[in-house]
CSV table of C-alpha atoms in Angstrom, one decimal:
chain,number,residue,atom,x,y,z
T,1,UNK,CA,-23.6,67.6,67.8
T,2,UNK,CA,-25.3,69.9,65.3
T,3,UNK,CA,-27.3,68.2,62.6
T,4,UNK,CA,-27.6,69.5,59.1
T,5,UNK,CA,-30.7,69.0,57.1
T,6,UNK,CA,-30.3,68.3,53.4
T,7,UNK,CA,-32.1,66.6,50.5
T,8,UNK,CA,-30.6,64.0,48.2
T,9,UNK,CA,-32.6,62.9,45.1
T,10,UNK,CA,-35.7,64.1,46.9
T,11,UNK,CA,-34.9,62.1,50.1
T,12,UNK,CA,-34.7,64.3,53.2
T,13,UNK,CA,-32.0,63.4,55.7
T,14,UNK,CA,-30.2,64.9,58.7
T,15,UNK,CA,-26.4,64.3,59.1
T,16,UNK,CA,-23.8,65.7,61.5
T,17,UNK,CA,-22.1,68.9,60.6
T,18,UNK,CA,-19.0,68.3,58.6
T,19,UNK,CA,-20.4,65.3,56.7
T,20,UNK,CA,-19.6,65.2,53.0
T,21,UNK,CA,-22.2,64.7,50.3
T,22,UNK,CA,-20.8,61.2,49.6
T,23,UNK,CA,-21.2,60.1,53.2
T,24,UNK,CA,-24.7,61.7,53.4
T,25,UNK,CA,-25.7,59.9,50.3
T,26,UNK,CA,-24.6,56.5,51.7
T,27,UNK,CA,-26.7,57.1,54.8
T,28,UNK,CA,-29.8,57.0,52.5
T,29,UNK,CA,-28.5,54.2,50.3
T,30,UNK,CA,-27.8,56.5,47.3
T,31,UNK,CA,-24.8,55.3,45.3
T,32,UNK,CA,-22.3,57.7,44.0
T,33,UNK,CA,-19.3,56.2,42.1
T,34,UNK,CA,-15.8,56.9,43.4
T,35,UNK,CA,-12.3,56.1,42.3
T,36,UNK,CA,-9.7,58.2,44.1
T,37,UNK,CA,-11.7,58.2,47.4
T,38,UNK,CA,-10.7,55.7,50.0
T,39,UNK,CA,-11.9,55.4,53.6
T,40,UNK,CA,-10.1,53.0,55.9
T,41,UNK,CA,-12.4,53.1,58.8
T,42,UNK,CA,-10.4,50.9,61.2
T,43,UNK,CA,-7.4,53.3,61.2
T,44,UNK,CA,-9.5,56.5,60.5
T,45,UNK,CA,-7.6,57.3,57.4
T,46,UNK,CA,-9.4,59.0,54.5
T,47,UNK,CA,-8.1,59.8,51.0
T,48,UNK,CA,-10.3,62.5,49.4
T,49,UNK,CA,-8.1,64.3,46.9
T,50,UNK,CA,-11.1,64.7,44.6
T,51,UNK,CA,-8.7,64.3,41.7
T,52,UNK,CA,-10.7,61.8,39.6
T,53,UNK,CA,-13.9,63.8,39.6
T,54,UNK,CA,-16.1,60.8,39.0
T,55,UNK,CA,-18.3,61.6,42.0
T,56,UNK,CA,-19.6,64.8,40.6
T,57,UNK,CA,-23.1,65.8,41.6
T,58,UNK,CA,-25.5,68.7,41.0
T,59,UNK,CA,-26.3,71.2,43.8
T,60,UNK,CA,-29.3,73.4,43.5
T,61,UNK,CA,-28.3,77.0,43.1
T,62,UNK,CA,-24.7,76.2,42.3
T,63,UNK,CA,-23.4,76.7,38.7
T,64,UNK,CA,-20.7,74.1,38.8
T,65,UNK,CA,-20.8,70.4,39.6
T,66,UNK,CA,-19.3,69.4,42.9
T,67,UNK,CA,-17.1,66.4,44.0
T,68,UNK,CA,-19.2,64.6,46.5
T,69,UNK,CA,-16.2,63.1,48.3
T,70,UNK,CA,-14.8,66.5,49.3
T,71,UNK,CA,-17.9,68.8,49.5
T,72,UNK,CA,-19.6,69.2,52.9
T,73,UNK,CA,-23.3,69.5,53.1
T,74,UNK,CA,-24.9,72.7,54.4
T,75,UNK,CA,-28.3,73.3,55.9
T,76,UNK,CA,-31.0,73.2,53.2
T,77,UNK,CA,-28.7,71.8,50.5
T,78,UNK,CA,-30.5,70.1,47.7
T,79,UNK,CA,-28.4,67.5,45.9
T,80,UNK,CA,-29.1,65.5,42.7
T,81,UNK,CA,-26.8,62.6,42.0
T,82,UNK,CA,-28.5,61.0,39.0
T,83,UNK,CA,-29.0,63.9,36.5
T,84,UNK,CA,-28.0,63.6,32.9
T,85,UNK,CA,-25.5,66.3,33.4
T,86,UNK,CA,-23.8,64.6,36.3
T,87,UNK,CA,-23.7,61.2,34.6
T,88,UNK,CA,-22.3,62.6,31.4
T,89,UNK,CA,-19.6,64.5,33.3
T,90,UNK,CA,-18.6,61.3,35.1
T,91,UNK,CA,-18.4,59.4,31.9
T,92,UNK,CA,-16.2,62.1,30.4
T,93,UNK,CA,-13.9,61.9,33.3
T,94,UNK,CA,-13.5,58.2,32.9
T,95,UNK,CA,-13.0,58.6,29.1
T,96,UNK,CA,-10.2,61.1,29.8
T,97,UNK,CA,-8.5,58.7,32.2
T,98,UNK,CA,-8.7,55.9,29.7
T,99,UNK,CA,-7.3,58.1,26.9
T,100,UNK,CA,-4.0,58.0,28.7
T,101,UNK,CA,-4.2,54.4,29.9
T,102,UNK,CA,-2.7,51.2,28.3
T,103,UNK,CA,-5.3,49.2,26.5
T,104,UNK,CA,-4.0,45.8,27.6
T,105,UNK,CA,-6.8,44.8,30.0
T,106,UNK,CA,-6.9,41.2,28.8
T,107,UNK,CA,-3.3,40.6,29.9
T,108,UNK,CA,-3.2,43.0,32.8
T,109,UNK,CA,-2.7,41.5,36.2
T,110,UNK,CA,-5.6,43.5,37.6
T,111,UNK,CA,-8.1,42.4,34.9
T,112,UNK,CA,-11.6,41.9,36.4
T,113,UNK,CA,-10.2,43.3,39.7
T,114,UNK,CA,-9.5,46.8,38.4
T,115,UNK,CA,-11.7,49.6,39.7
T,116,UNK,CA,-11.2,51.8,36.7
T,117,UNK,CA,-12.3,48.9,34.4
T,118,UNK,CA,-15.4,48.3,36.6
T,119,UNK,CA,-16.3,52.0,36.6
T,120,UNK,CA,-16.0,52.2,32.8
T,121,UNK,CA,-18.3,49.2,32.5
T,122,UNK,CA,-20.8,50.7,35.0
T,123,UNK,CA,-20.9,54.0,33.1
T,124,UNK,CA,-21.3,52.3,29.7
T,125,UNK,CA,-17.9,53.4,28.3
T,126,UNK,CA,-17.5,51.3,25.2
T,127,UNK,CA,-14.8,53.2,23.3
T,128,UNK,CA,-12.0,55.7,23.9
T,129,UNK,CA,-13.0,58.8,21.9
T,130,UNK,CA,-10.2,61.1,23.1
T,131,UNK,CA,-6.9,60.7,21.2
T,132,UNK,CA,-3.6,62.3,22.0
T,133,UNK,CA,-0.2,61.8,23.5
T,134,UNK,CA,0.2,58.7,25.7
T,135,UNK,CA,2.4,58.5,28.8
T,136,UNK,CA,5.4,56.3,28.4
T,137,UNK,CA,7.4,55.9,31.6
T,138,UNK,CA,10.2,53.4,32.5
T,139,UNK,CA,8.9,50.4,34.4
T,140,UNK,CA,10.5,49.8,37.8
T,141,UNK,CA,11.0,46.3,39.3
T,142,UNK,CA,14.3,47.2,40.9
T,143,UNK,CA,13.2,46.2,44.4
T,144,UNK,CA,12.3,42.6,43.5
T,145,UNK,CA,9.1,43.2,45.6
T,146,UNK,CA,7.1,45.9,43.9
T,147,UNK,CA,6.4,46.5,40.2
T,148,UNK,CA,5.7,50.1,39.2
T,149,UNK,CA,4.0,50.9,35.9
T,150,UNK,CA,3.4,54.6,35.9
T,151,UNK,CA,1.6,54.4,32.5
T,152,UNK,CA,-1.3,53.0,34.5
T,153,UNK,CA,-1.2,55.6,37.3
T,154,UNK,CA,-4.4,57.7,37.4
T,155,UNK,CA,-3.2,60.1,40.1
T,156,UNK,CA,-5.7,59.0,42.7
T,157,UNK,CA,-2.8,59.5,45.2
T,158,UNK,CA,-4.1,56.7,47.4
T,159,UNK,CA,-0.6,55.2,47.6
T,160,UNK,CA,0.8,58.6,48.5
T,161,UNK,CA,-1.6,58.9,51.4
T,162,UNK,CA,-0.9,55.3,52.6
T,163,UNK,CA,2.9,55.8,52.3
T,164,UNK,CA,3.1,59.1,54.0
T,165,UNK,CA,0.2,59.3,56.5
T,166,UNK,CA,-0.3,55.7,57.5
T,167,UNK,CA,3.1,54.0,57.1
T,168,UNK,CA,4.9,57.3,57.6
T,169,UNK,CA,7.7,56.3,55.2
T,170,UNK,CA,7.5,59.4,53.1
T,171,UNK,CA,8.6,57.7,49.9
T,172,UNK,CA,5.9,58.7,47.4
T,173,UNK,CA,4.7,62.1,46.4
T,174,UNK,CA,3.5,64.0,43.3
T,175,UNK,CA,6.4,64.8,41.0
T,176,UNK,CA,6.4,67.2,38.0
T,177,UNK,CA,3.4,69.3,36.9
T,178,UNK,CA,0.6,69.1,34.4
T,179,UNK,CA,0.4,66.1,32.0
T,180,UNK,CA,3.8,64.9,33.3
T,181,UNK,CA,2.6,64.6,36.9
T,182,UNK,CA,3.0,61.2,38.5
T,183,UNK,CA,3.3,59.8,42.0
T,184,UNK,CA,6.9,58.7,42.4
T,185,UNK,CA,9.9,58.8,44.7
T,186,UNK,CA,11.8,62.1,44.6
T,187,UNK,CA,13.7,62.7,41.4
T,188,UNK,CA,12.1,59.6,39.9
T,189,UNK,CA,14.5,57.3,41.6
T,190,UNK,CA,13.8,53.5,41.5
T,191,UNK,CA,12.3,52.0,44.6
T,192,UNK,CA,15.4,50.1,45.5
T,193,UNK,CA,17.3,53.4,45.9
T,194,UNK,CA,14.8,54.7,48.5
T,195,UNK,CA,14.1,54.0,52.1
T,196,UNK,CA,11.0,52.0,51.2
T,197,UNK,CA,10.4,49.0,53.5
T,198,UNK,CA,8.4,47.2,50.7
T,199,UNK,CA,5.5,46.7,53.1
T,200,UNK,CA,3.1,46.5,50.1
T,201,UNK,CA,0.5,48.7,51.5
T,202,UNK,CA,0.7,51.0,48.5
T,203,UNK,CA,-0.1,48.0,46.3
T,204,UNK,CA,-3.1,47.1,48.5
T,205,UNK,CA,-4.8,50.5,47.9
T,206,UNK,CA,-3.9,51.0,44.2
T,207,UNK,CA,-7.2,50.8,42.1
T,208,UNK,CA,-5.3,49.9,38.9
T,209,UNK,CA,-2.1,48.0,38.1
T,210,UNK,CA,0.1,51.0,38.6
T,211,UNK,CA,1.5,49.2,41.6
T,212,UNK,CA,1.6,45.4,41.9
T,213,UNK,CA,3.6,42.8,43.6
T,214,UNK,CA,6.4,41.0,41.8
């Protein structure tokens, strides 16, 4: 197996070819925050849509910041995960997510167990400075088993990966485009009108309260 030599925050390391920056950083105990990323080692399933952009890092010689979860290391790569530019970019990403997220944390069922909430606290986000149109979707508890609140969906697409690739049910997918995009059954149908088995695995991987159990 070919090894790739790279440097992360001044720490030299060698990792197998095809390793992402995120995994390489974890090998040398460098923490990079993530939100949409999910690695279920036991079943070898990885969700790395790089949609949340909270794992952005700087790469020497590259103009743009790169998502650590989806960028593979190359020989001689020099990575910086804790620069002011990277930290400010992550904070901006979280602020943008929160700008279209309900502010009902105290009564939310995922309060203190919400990954978005924890990430905001870790990055020192104390207020929502971006104002604009807020999503307002119809809530769905038709199945009697799952409760879907799309206003809290952050498009991490973990549930989509779990539903399609692991459970092979094929119920959830990205619907619409741009600001209107959500993860939903085709044509926005309620869950009761789909072939969903209500296994609850989508709930298990949701980082917010977009999907909860009734």
